[in-house]
Structure formats: structure tokens, C-alpha cells
Amino acid sequence: MEQPCADEETLVEAALAVRPRKVVIKRPVKGPLLAGVKPSYQLAGKAVRYDVLVPPRP
């Protein structure tokens, strides 16, 4: 099992720095937001939730 990231803000910043179309973060359904970043939208199931970040396009 993978250990949680100690520096969530740096992780989210690094993911967004490569300028992807979207970043998908897998989280527990009732888990907190990663680094407190509000997702553009969420897809939730019974056990997991996917938070999707869609950065603005230039």
C-alpha cells in the first residue's frame, strides 16, 4: 500500500505545472480534498471518489 503524500500542495502544483487537460485524483468517498483544492467536478462511487481538476486553457 502506498503511503500518503506528505506535501499535498507541492504534488497538486507539480501535476498542474505540466499543463494537462485535466488532473484526476482518486480519493475515499468521504475523504478531504487533496491540498484543499476544490475540484472542477467529482465522480463518486460507493467506495471511491474521483476529483477532477480542469485548469483554464490559455
GROMACS .gro file of C-alpha atoms in nm:
model
   58
    1MET     CA    1   0.000   0.000   0.000
    2GLU     CA    2   0.130   0.341  -0.094
    3GLN     CA    3   0.186   0.596   0.181
    4PRO     CA    4   0.002   0.930   0.160
    5CYS     CA    5   0.195   1.224   0.023
    6ALA     CA    6   0.346   1.442   0.294
    7ASP     CA    7   0.332   1.760   0.085
    8GLU     CA    8  -0.005   1.763  -0.092
    9GLU     CA    9   0.022   2.123  -0.218
   10THR     CA   10   0.350   2.053  -0.399
   11LEU     CA   11   0.201   1.740  -0.553
   12VAL     CA   12  -0.101   1.927  -0.694
   13GLU     CA   13   0.118   2.215  -0.817
   14ALA     CA   14   0.353   1.972  -0.993
   15ALA     CA   15   0.062   1.794  -1.161
   16LEU     CA   16  -0.084   2.123  -1.287
   17ALA     CA   17   0.258   2.262  -1.390
   18VAL     CA   18   0.280   2.027  -1.689
   19ARG     CA   19  -0.036   2.193  -1.826
   20PRO     CA   20  -0.253   1.884  -1.878
   21ARG     CA   21  -0.613   1.898  -1.999
   22LYS     CA   22  -0.719   1.762  -1.661
   23VAL     CA   23  -0.585   1.605  -1.344
   24VAL     CA   24  -0.781   1.319  -1.185
   25ILE     CA   25  -0.729   1.245  -0.814
   26LYS     CA   26  -0.862   0.924  -0.661
   27ARG     CA   27  -0.987   0.976  -0.305
   28PRO     CA   28  -1.202   0.797  -0.046
   29VAL     CA   29  -1.570   0.893  -0.085
   30LYS     CA   30  -1.580   1.086   0.242
   31GLY     CA   31  -1.212   1.188   0.239
   32PRO     CA   32  -1.099   1.552   0.246
   33LEU     CA   33  -1.000   1.738  -0.068
   34LEU     CA   34  -0.634   1.697  -0.163
   35ALA     CA   35  -0.448   2.013  -0.052
   36GLY     CA   36  -0.788   2.180  -0.003
   37VAL     CA   37  -0.820   2.240  -0.378
   38LYS     CA   38  -1.182   2.244  -0.491
   39PRO     CA   39  -1.227   2.020  -0.798
   40SER     CA   40  -1.397   2.132  -1.118
   41TYR     CA   41  -1.622   1.828  -1.079
   42GLN     CA   42  -1.639   1.494  -0.898
   43LEU     CA   43  -1.735   1.140  -0.991
   44ALA     CA   44  -1.835   0.935  -0.687
   45GLY     CA   45  -1.899   0.566  -0.644
   46LYS     CA   46  -1.968   0.357  -0.335
   47ALA     CA   47  -1.607   0.333  -0.214
   48VAL     CA   48  -1.406   0.593  -0.407
   49ARG     CA   49  -1.442   0.941  -0.547
   50TYR     CA   50  -1.256   1.098  -0.837
   51ASP     CA   51  -1.186   1.470  -0.807
   52VAL     CA   52  -1.120   1.623  -1.150
   53LEU     CA   53  -0.924   1.945  -1.184
   54VAL     CA   54  -0.959   2.120  -1.520
   55PRO     CA   55  -0.710   2.406  -1.544
   56PRO     CA   56  -0.801   2.709  -1.754
   57ARG     CA   57  -0.672   2.695  -2.111
   58PRO     CA   58  -0.472   2.994  -2.241
   0.00000   0.00000   0.00000
